Amino acid sequence: MANYDNLLANVPTDLWIGGQWKKASDGARFDVIDPATEGKIASVASASVEDARAALDAAQAAFGPWAVRKPRERAEILRRAYDLIMRDAERLAKLITIENGKALPDSRGEVAYAAEFFRWYAEEAVRNLGQNGMAPASGARIFVHHKPAGIAVLVTPWNFPAAMATRKIGPALAAGCPVILKPASETPLTMLALMPILEEAGVPAGVVNVLPSRRSGPVVDAMLHDPRVRIVSFTGSTEVGRKLLHGAADQVLKTAMELGGNAPFIVFDDADIDAAIDGAMIAKMRNMGEACTAANRFYVHEKVSDEFTKKLTAKMAGLKMGNGLDDGVALGPLVNKEGLDKVVELVDDAVSKGAKVLTGGKKPDGQGYFYPATVLSNVPDNAKMLNEEIFGPVASLQTFKDEKEVVTRANDTEYGLVAYLYTKDLSRGLRVSEKLDFGMIGLNRGLVSDPAAPFGGMKQSGVGREGAHEGLMEFLETQYISTTW
Ligand code: NAD
């Protein structure tokens, strides 16, 4: 813990309710662990159902005044939040690395991405536009406008402790909605550290509340059943998303669900192979593979398979693994033991069924949840990793012969978040993109995430979109006024 003392000294560890730091009603706390050392870095208050009610009281009190603030005022607060996050970017990046494990360059990228949601929604806050028209038969006037939908419950995962939360807080605040955020228990510190920054930016007390909790199920469920709540926006696994959809049904809440993925990465024989390798390294290794957008299944045309495989293996083997805070490290530890055990299990399963290990494939001894960058070729169709999220630094390679076949194989999953494809033939690129049942396509690009674009999935990858104008609409209700004069 010694190395981090300075960094952690001022990080809050209690609940942020109504603009004040509070202990849990029953005093409960839980430990946050550094995945690089397996040592404890903090003890954080664990919210109870009673604390959730207090947060709802605060959010309810803040809602009216926040909803009637002029859009420009809300926009300027959001814009200030962007500036202040960028001012504190290095401190926040280090904090992300300490609690999540990801290498510092990844964390810096995340902070910039997270801050962008405040800048983008500062610009969107003043573009909540309606419509008007005339009813064709009656001649009545139709005025359509959008009202803030109400209190939003936000639940976020550990893999992007900053960005998955700001992607929800930004549009909610732009729309005029107060929020109660339940961050992941592995990584609560980043959002707690953001609260003084939002306060400094001018976010009024009660508009953003943060409730870390080891009792996520009952705490979130109590909020979903409180009549003051109108929205639940979740990012996490499909399994938990399904539970929240059931919970949201009782009060017919507006739901936004960003769930799991199983991204195919298709390399056609006419692709620029070096560009495909660069894209593959981002799509696979951003966040050490712990991303819903991570390339999970590589399909490489048999004519270019040798070249692609050799080059990818060389790049993966060259990545330096270690504590994410250390210079030159590109690959930090996975977030926890369960995540590591899952990767070990998936690799062992594929190898036992005939996959060939080209690099990595073996968990190192010693402390920390480390797993090396791994490339597996000849992965058989019945390997579990082709159907489940690997969520680790493992590239699974298969070959294909023709376009129709690879589209069928790529679509053969319950998920539909993102697909990547590389080809120099633009008409093939667009034709194949249209046939892929995924909410986002990286066409000759290994990164699709952008605050200005609608992020989200089809099928069991989710409901709704985040980012872009669509992200704002998730926090607004449409009202239509019929009138004549
Ligand atoms: P998770 O579903 O286990 O947890 C997500 C959040 O839900 C955490 O805050 C957790 O504490 C909370 N939670 C868990 N059980 C709950 C319950 N019963 N009721 C209420 N809340 C509960 O997911 P994770 O392991 O933190 O994150 C990894 C998953 O997130 C992966 O499946 C990944 O694909 C997905 N993800 C999706 C996106 C996207 O935008 N589609 C982005 C990032 C991560």
XYZ file of C-alpha atoms and ligand atoms in Angstrom:
529
model
C 0.000 0.000 0.000
C 2.978 2.267 0.673
C 3.521 3.390 -2.932
C -0.022 4.542 -3.293
C -0.442 6.399 -0.008
C -0.176 9.858 -1.551
C -2.585 9.044 -4.291
C -5.158 7.451 -2.028
C -4.849 9.895 0.865
C -7.594 12.212 -0.348
C -9.874 9.737 -2.087
C -13.272 9.655 -0.378
C -14.521 6.260 0.766
C -18.048 6.955 2.025
C -21.443 7.289 0.327
C -22.168 10.525 -1.571
C -25.768 11.433 -0.799
C -27.310 14.874 -1.197
C -23.903 16.530 -1.535
C -22.517 15.033 1.685
C -20.292 12.118 2.653
C -22.208 9.598 4.761
C -21.369 6.302 6.429
C -23.632 3.348 5.664
C -26.716 3.345 7.934
C -25.488 0.150 9.623
C -21.784 1.021 9.393
C -21.023 -1.741 6.857
C -17.869 -1.445 4.742
C -16.002 -3.560 2.210
C -12.421 -3.786 0.965
C -11.098 -2.685 -2.409
C -8.170 -4.779 -3.662
C -5.276 -3.862 -5.949
C -5.268 -6.672 -8.556
C -1.522 -6.255 -9.169
C -0.562 -7.017 -5.558
C -3.738 -8.611 -4.141
C -3.318 -6.112 -1.274
C -6.095 -4.006 0.249
C -6.091 -0.396 -0.924
C -9.211 0.996 0.741
C -12.261 0.236 2.833
C -15.433 1.679 1.357
C -18.898 2.215 2.858
C -21.425 -0.403 1.711
C -24.842 1.179 1.158
C -27.975 -0.404 2.628
C -31.566 -0.207 1.411
C -32.063 2.591 3.943
C -29.191 4.542 2.350
C -30.779 4.010 -1.056
C -33.986 5.625 0.281
C -31.974 8.569 1.605
C -30.375 8.967 -1.827
C -33.830 8.897 -3.417
C -35.013 11.617 -1.027
C -32.004 13.745 -2.028
C -32.514 13.098 -5.739
C -36.217 13.883 -5.479
C -35.495 17.198 -3.723
C -32.924 18.090 -6.394
C -35.057 17.068 -9.382
C -37.423 20.041 -9.690
C -34.818 22.803 -9.455
C -32.394 20.922 -11.745
C -35.040 20.173 -14.377
C -35.983 23.858 -14.680
C -32.419 25.179 -14.918
C -31.831 26.751 -18.316
C -30.243 24.273 -20.728
C -27.303 26.649 -21.176
C -26.633 26.629 -17.423
C -26.662 22.851 -17.309
C -24.426 22.813 -20.392
C -21.884 25.110 -18.777
C -21.698 22.974 -15.653
C -21.081 19.910 -17.819
C -18.447 21.743 -19.801
C -16.692 22.786 -16.573
C -16.779 19.166 -15.430
C -14.965 18.226 -18.658
C -12.260 20.836 -18.015
C -11.796 19.809 -14.392
C -11.528 16.102 -15.210
C -8.857 16.914 -17.783
C -7.066 19.068 -15.196
C -7.012 16.057 -12.845
C -6.543 13.453 -15.584
C -3.268 11.970 -14.363
C -4.484 11.496 -10.796
C -7.700 9.854 -11.988
C -5.821 7.625 -14.451
C -3.534 6.343 -11.705
C -6.513 5.662 -9.479
C -8.161 3.612 -12.242
C -4.964 1.606 -12.673
C -4.692 0.939 -8.939
C -8.221 -0.359 -8.523
C -8.812 -1.958 -11.932
C -5.288 -3.055 -12.882
C -5.234 -1.772 -16.465
C -1.959 -0.287 -17.740
C -1.579 3.459 -17.253
C -1.769 4.336 -20.983
C -5.136 2.517 -21.092
C -6.301 4.429 -18.012
C -5.242 7.756 -19.535
C -7.243 6.858 -22.627
C -10.235 6.024 -20.475
C -10.111 9.319 -18.561
C -10.054 11.312 -21.809
C -12.919 9.203 -23.193
C -14.877 9.568 -19.930
C -14.423 13.356 -19.852
C -15.586 13.629 -23.473
C -19.088 12.534 -22.432
C -19.377 15.735 -20.401
C -18.128 17.883 -23.282
C -20.368 16.146 -25.822
C -23.462 16.376 -23.593
C -22.645 19.994 -22.745
C -23.162 20.518 -26.466
C -26.285 18.314 -26.610
C -27.940 19.891 -23.548
C -28.874 22.898 -25.676
C -30.215 20.754 -28.541
C -33.275 19.198 -26.937
C -35.440 20.041 -29.907
C -39.125 19.299 -30.467
C -41.303 19.304 -33.555
C -44.583 20.718 -34.613
C -47.030 19.827 -37.330
C -50.668 19.693 -38.291
C -52.892 16.650 -37.865
C -53.832 15.623 -41.411
C -57.535 14.988 -40.758
C -58.533 17.363 -37.958
C -56.167 20.234 -38.665
C -55.247 20.328 -34.953
C -51.723 21.478 -34.163
C -49.284 18.840 -32.933
C -46.551 20.133 -30.635
C -43.944 17.597 -29.573
C -41.421 18.318 -26.846
C -39.204 16.298 -24.502
C -39.277 16.441 -20.714
C -36.692 15.037 -18.281
C -37.997 11.547 -17.503
C -37.219 11.547 -13.776
C -34.793 9.986 -11.331
C -32.389 7.564 -12.991
C -30.746 4.602 -11.292
C -27.377 3.891 -12.920
C -25.494 0.627 -12.408
C -22.001 0.272 -13.870
C -19.286 -2.406 -14.282
C -15.646 -2.457 -13.197
C -13.983 -2.602 -16.597
C -14.248 1.139 -17.331
C -14.792 2.630 -13.841
C -14.941 6.198 -15.208
C -16.330 6.018 -18.729
C -19.245 3.633 -18.184
C -20.529 6.041 -15.521
C -19.919 9.362 -17.302
C -21.581 7.905 -20.425
C -24.763 7.834 -18.312
C -24.273 10.828 -15.979
C -23.507 13.212 -18.874
C -26.751 12.702 -20.815
C -28.860 12.387 -17.641
C -27.670 15.779 -16.395
C -28.020 17.325 -19.840
C -31.616 16.098 -19.951
C -32.375 17.468 -16.466
C -32.525 14.172 -14.546
C -30.905 13.494 -11.149
C -29.078 10.170 -10.778
C -28.158 7.565 -8.211
C -25.107 5.608 -9.318
C -24.154 2.176 -8.017
C -20.571 1.596 -9.173
C -19.034 -1.885 -9.315
C -17.709 -3.104 -5.978
C -14.286 -3.901 -7.494
C -13.783 -0.261 -8.558
C -15.818 2.239 -6.511
C -12.988 4.737 -5.887
C -12.902 6.402 -9.305
C -16.511 7.582 -9.097
C -16.130 8.650 -5.479
C -13.087 10.696 -6.545
C -15.173 12.309 -9.287
C -17.751 13.717 -6.858
C -15.705 16.661 -5.516
C -14.889 17.491 -9.142
C -18.582 17.575 -10.089
C -19.296 19.673 -7.005
C -16.555 22.113 -8.034
C -18.051 22.224 -11.534
C -21.325 23.392 -10.004
C -23.468 20.235 -9.957
C -25.980 20.948 -7.161
C -26.311 18.685 -4.119
C -28.533 15.674 -4.746
C -28.277 15.760 -8.543
C -25.585 13.048 -8.535
C -25.494 10.502 -5.705
C -23.088 7.557 -5.459
C -23.809 4.380 -3.522
C -21.082 1.746 -3.516
C -22.566 -1.423 -2.074
C -21.799 -5.067 -1.556
C -25.563 -5.567 -1.369
C -26.243 -4.650 -4.990
C -29.230 -6.960 -5.452
C -31.493 -5.667 -2.645
C -30.257 -2.050 -2.878
C -30.875 -1.734 -6.612
C -34.109 -3.707 -6.409
C -35.465 -1.383 -3.685
C -34.791 1.600 -5.943
C -36.394 -0.046 -8.992
C -39.545 -0.540 -6.905
C -39.695 3.026 -5.557
C -42.326 5.038 -7.427
C -40.000 8.061 -7.638
C -37.646 6.212 -10.012
C -38.420 6.324 -13.766
C -35.237 5.069 -15.444
C -32.733 2.281 -14.972
C -29.589 2.412 -17.062
C -27.287 -0.574 -16.677
C -23.944 -1.623 -18.119
C -22.714 -5.075 -17.250
C -23.305 -8.729 -17.943
C -26.330 -10.021 -19.843
C -27.132 -12.229 -16.845
C -27.515 -9.306 -14.413
C -29.143 -7.173 -17.122
C -31.907 -9.761 -17.465
C -32.562 -9.599 -13.700
C -32.812 -5.809 -13.812
C -35.185 -5.974 -16.784
C -37.447 -8.230 -14.708
C -37.189 -5.799 -11.780
C -37.898 -2.830 -14.044
C -41.063 -4.466 -15.388
C -43.028 -3.975 -12.158
C -42.997 -0.204 -12.477
C -42.592 -0.217 -16.284
C -39.379 1.802 -16.084
C -37.516 3.202 -19.053
C -34.577 0.829 -19.467
C -31.209 1.172 -21.139
C -29.115 -1.982 -21.090
C -25.529 -2.215 -22.333
C -24.742 -5.904 -21.953
C -22.227 -8.499 -23.018
C -20.661 -9.050 -26.442
C -18.969 -11.753 -28.505
C -17.332 -9.720 -31.255
C -16.153 -11.355 -34.486
C -13.071 -9.871 -36.175
C -13.066 -10.800 -39.874
C -9.994 -10.429 -42.074
C -10.676 -10.868 -45.801
C -7.949 -11.956 -48.229
C -7.795 -8.461 -49.778
C -7.267 -6.722 -46.413
C -4.299 -4.497 -45.628
C -2.783 -6.994 -43.204
C -0.647 -4.508 -41.289
C -3.670 -2.287 -40.734
C -5.660 -5.359 -39.655
C -2.936 -6.231 -37.125
C -3.006 -2.702 -35.697
C -6.796 -2.871 -35.477
C -6.671 -6.348 -33.951
C -4.304 -5.205 -31.225
C -6.727 -2.440 -30.242
C -9.882 -4.526 -30.599
C -8.355 -7.386 -28.610
C -6.011 -5.721 -26.158
C -7.655 -2.441 -25.156
C -8.263 -2.919 -21.456
C -6.419 -6.290 -21.603
C -9.369 -7.832 -23.373
C -11.700 -6.913 -20.515
C -14.120 -5.020 -22.747
C -17.578 -5.792 -24.053
C -16.204 -4.638 -27.424
C -13.204 -7.007 -27.291
C -12.608 -9.110 -30.402
C -13.583 -12.554 -29.133
C -13.437 -14.615 -32.356
C -10.951 -13.973 -35.177
C -11.983 -15.278 -38.607
C -9.050 -14.952 -41.002
C -9.293 -15.862 -44.703
C -7.231 -19.000 -45.307
C -5.112 -17.251 -47.972
C -3.802 -14.647 -45.484
C -4.011 -16.708 -42.336
C -0.274 -17.534 -42.100
C 0.810 -13.914 -42.488
C -1.832 -12.554 -40.094
C -1.135 -15.237 -37.489
C 2.647 -14.721 -37.547
C 2.388 -10.950 -37.262
C -0.265 -11.021 -34.537
C 1.707 -13.571 -32.514
C 4.858 -11.438 -32.719
C 3.003 -8.318 -31.537
C 1.249 -10.127 -28.698
C 4.469 -11.808 -27.544
C 6.169 -8.391 -27.432
C 3.774 -6.853 -24.880
C 5.310 -6.134 -21.496
C 3.251 -7.470 -18.594
C 3.473 -6.022 -15.072
C 2.039 -3.550 -12.579
C 0.023 -1.127 -14.694
C 1.699 1.857 -13.022
C 5.193 0.832 -14.197
C 6.799 2.380 -17.274
C 6.468 0.478 -20.511
C 3.837 -1.941 -19.189
C 1.104 -2.620 -21.723
C -0.582 -5.499 -19.952
C -1.652 -5.216 -16.314
C -3.383 -7.870 -14.218
C -6.987 -8.948 -14.724
C -9.439 -7.430 -12.275
C -9.859 -10.330 -9.849
C -9.364 -14.020 -9.230
C -12.705 -15.007 -10.778
C -11.798 -13.198 -14.003
C -8.394 -14.884 -14.064
C -9.825 -18.349 -13.314
C -12.332 -17.929 -16.140
C -9.585 -17.119 -18.668
C -7.496 -20.102 -17.476
C -10.540 -22.361 -17.788
C -11.433 -21.142 -21.299
C -7.851 -21.546 -22.579
C -7.487 -25.008 -21.021
C -10.805 -26.039 -22.548
C -9.800 -24.878 -26.051
C -6.355 -26.514 -25.808
C -7.817 -29.804 -24.554
C -10.064 -29.798 -27.633
C -7.172 -29.261 -30.057
C -6.297 -25.524 -30.154
C -2.594 -24.710 -30.616
C -0.860 -22.211 -28.272
C 1.337 -19.853 -30.328
C 2.289 -17.578 -27.450
C 1.289 -17.255 -23.772
C -1.270 -19.762 -22.520
C 0.173 -20.203 -19.055
C -0.615 -18.284 -15.879
C 2.599 -17.043 -14.234
C 3.380 -17.893 -10.613
C 3.467 -15.166 -7.986
C 1.192 -12.409 -6.755
C -1.360 -10.541 -8.822
C -4.059 -11.698 -11.226
C -1.766 -11.752 -14.265
C -2.335 -13.653 -17.492
C -0.024 -13.269 -20.499
C -1.015 -12.142 -23.979
C -2.036 -15.383 -25.668
C -2.683 -16.447 -29.260
C -4.467 -19.717 -30.027
C -4.803 -21.068 -33.565
C -6.970 -23.928 -34.857
C -9.546 -23.216 -32.165
C -12.241 -25.892 -32.644
C -15.889 -24.931 -33.114
C -16.873 -26.593 -29.843
C -14.441 -24.520 -27.736
C -16.329 -22.635 -25.016
C -14.446 -19.404 -25.760
C -16.270 -19.021 -29.075
C -19.606 -18.741 -27.264
C -18.622 -16.918 -24.077
C -16.870 -13.633 -23.453
C -13.193 -14.414 -22.811
C -12.666 -11.072 -21.024
C -8.902 -11.518 -21.108
C -5.856 -11.095 -23.363
C -6.510 -14.183 -25.483
C -6.909 -14.134 -29.273
C -8.709 -17.185 -30.671
C -8.051 -17.727 -34.395
C -10.032 -19.667 -36.976
C -9.910 -19.583 -40.775
C -12.660 -19.237 -43.389
C -13.043 -19.703 -47.136
C -15.855 -17.459 -48.371
C -17.956 -14.443 -47.519
C -21.310 -16.165 -47.041
C -19.806 -18.747 -44.711
C -18.064 -16.171 -42.511
C -21.185 -14.004 -42.194
C -23.171 -17.024 -41.010
C -20.487 -17.973 -38.493
C -20.085 -14.380 -37.248
C -23.840 -14.044 -36.684
C -24.087 -17.389 -34.900
C -24.252 -15.934 -31.373
C -26.911 -14.638 -29.010
C -24.915 -11.392 -28.768
C -24.877 -8.505 -31.230
C -22.758 -5.666 -29.871
C -19.889 -5.054 -32.292
C -18.204 -6.739 -35.258
C -14.953 -5.792 -36.993
C -14.022 -6.442 -40.598
C -11.028 -5.667 -42.741
C -11.164 -5.477 -46.556
C -9.888 -3.003 -49.144
C -13.049 -3.513 -51.196
C -15.499 -0.895 -49.928
C -18.532 -2.457 -51.586
C -17.771 -5.772 -49.899
C -17.188 -3.927 -46.633
C -20.599 -2.255 -46.736
C -22.395 -5.354 -48.074
C -21.020 -7.532 -45.280
C -21.615 -4.819 -42.645
C -25.309 -4.740 -43.535
C -25.557 -8.516 -43.191
C -23.968 -8.577 -39.745
C -26.471 -8.449 -36.871
C -24.432 -6.173 -34.649
C -25.220 -2.685 -33.365
C -21.776 -1.391 -34.289
C -19.343 -2.259 -37.066
C -15.648 -1.394 -37.186
C -14.964 -1.348 -40.935
C -11.169 -1.252 -41.241
C -11.074 0.076 -37.670
C -10.406 -1.676 -34.378
C -12.109 0.960 -32.217
C -15.719 2.093 -32.510
C -16.369 3.777 -29.135
C -17.010 7.493 -29.532
C -19.175 9.880 -27.493
C -20.601 11.276 -30.724
C -21.776 7.855 -31.971
C -24.691 5.696 -30.776
C -23.085 2.881 -28.764
C -25.168 -0.220 -28.176
C -26.062 -3.714 -29.149
C -28.673 -5.854 -30.873
C -30.076 -9.175 -29.653
C -28.958 -10.059 -26.112
C -26.293 -7.345 -26.094
C -28.796 -4.785 -24.988
C -31.573 -2.281 -25.318
C -31.092 1.407 -26.139
C -28.042 3.437 -27.092
C -25.498 5.569 -25.250
C -23.596 8.504 -26.701
C -24.736 10.706 -29.590
C -28.172 12.340 -29.553
C -29.753 8.912 -28.941
C -28.060 8.822 -25.533
C -29.829 12.028 -24.507
C -33.204 10.664 -25.591
C -32.841 7.746 -23.128
C -33.366 10.294 -20.314
C -36.253 12.198 -21.897
C -39.969 11.536 -22.195
C -41.756 12.646 -25.315
C -44.879 14.685 -24.727
C -47.248 15.799 -27.442
C -49.747 18.635 -27.051
C -52.741 18.680 -29.344
C -54.334 22.097 -29.752
C -56.293 24.302 -32.100
C -56.808 28.019 -32.284
P -21.834 -7.528 -13.697
O -23.079 -7.697 -14.476
O -21.383 -8.644 -12.834
O -21.935 -6.256 -12.758
C -22.288 -4.993 -13.267
C -22.839 -4.149 -12.137
O -24.049 -4.737 -11.666
C -21.935 -4.028 -10.927
O -22.076 -2.728 -10.397
C -22.507 -5.054 -9.976
O -22.225 -4.768 -8.629
C -23.988 -4.903 -10.266
N -24.801 -6.068 -9.920
C -24.442 -7.361 -9.859
N -25.493 -8.123 -9.514
C -26.539 -7.288 -9.365
C -27.912 -7.480 -9.021
N -28.411 -8.687 -8.770
N -28.708 -6.399 -8.962
C -28.213 -5.175 -9.217
N -26.944 -4.930 -9.550
C -26.106 -5.976 -9.616
O -20.733 -7.133 -14.769
P -19.189 -6.839 -14.532
O -18.517 -8.152 -14.255
O -18.991 -5.711 -13.578
O -18.750 -6.281 -15.979
C -18.454 -7.119 -17.040
C -19.638 -7.258 -17.968
O -20.058 -5.971 -18.396
C -19.298 -8.003 -19.238
O -20.330 -8.911 -19.551
C -19.223 -6.904 -20.283
O -19.457 -7.337 -21.593
C -20.247 -5.967 -19.797
N -20.024 -4.621 -20.349
C -20.868 -4.156 -21.316
C -20.653 -2.912 -21.877
C -21.560 -2.382 -22.953
O -21.553 -1.175 -23.173
N -22.338 -3.197 -23.644
C -19.596 -2.124 -21.437
C -18.751 -2.617 -20.446
C -18.995 -3.883 -19.892
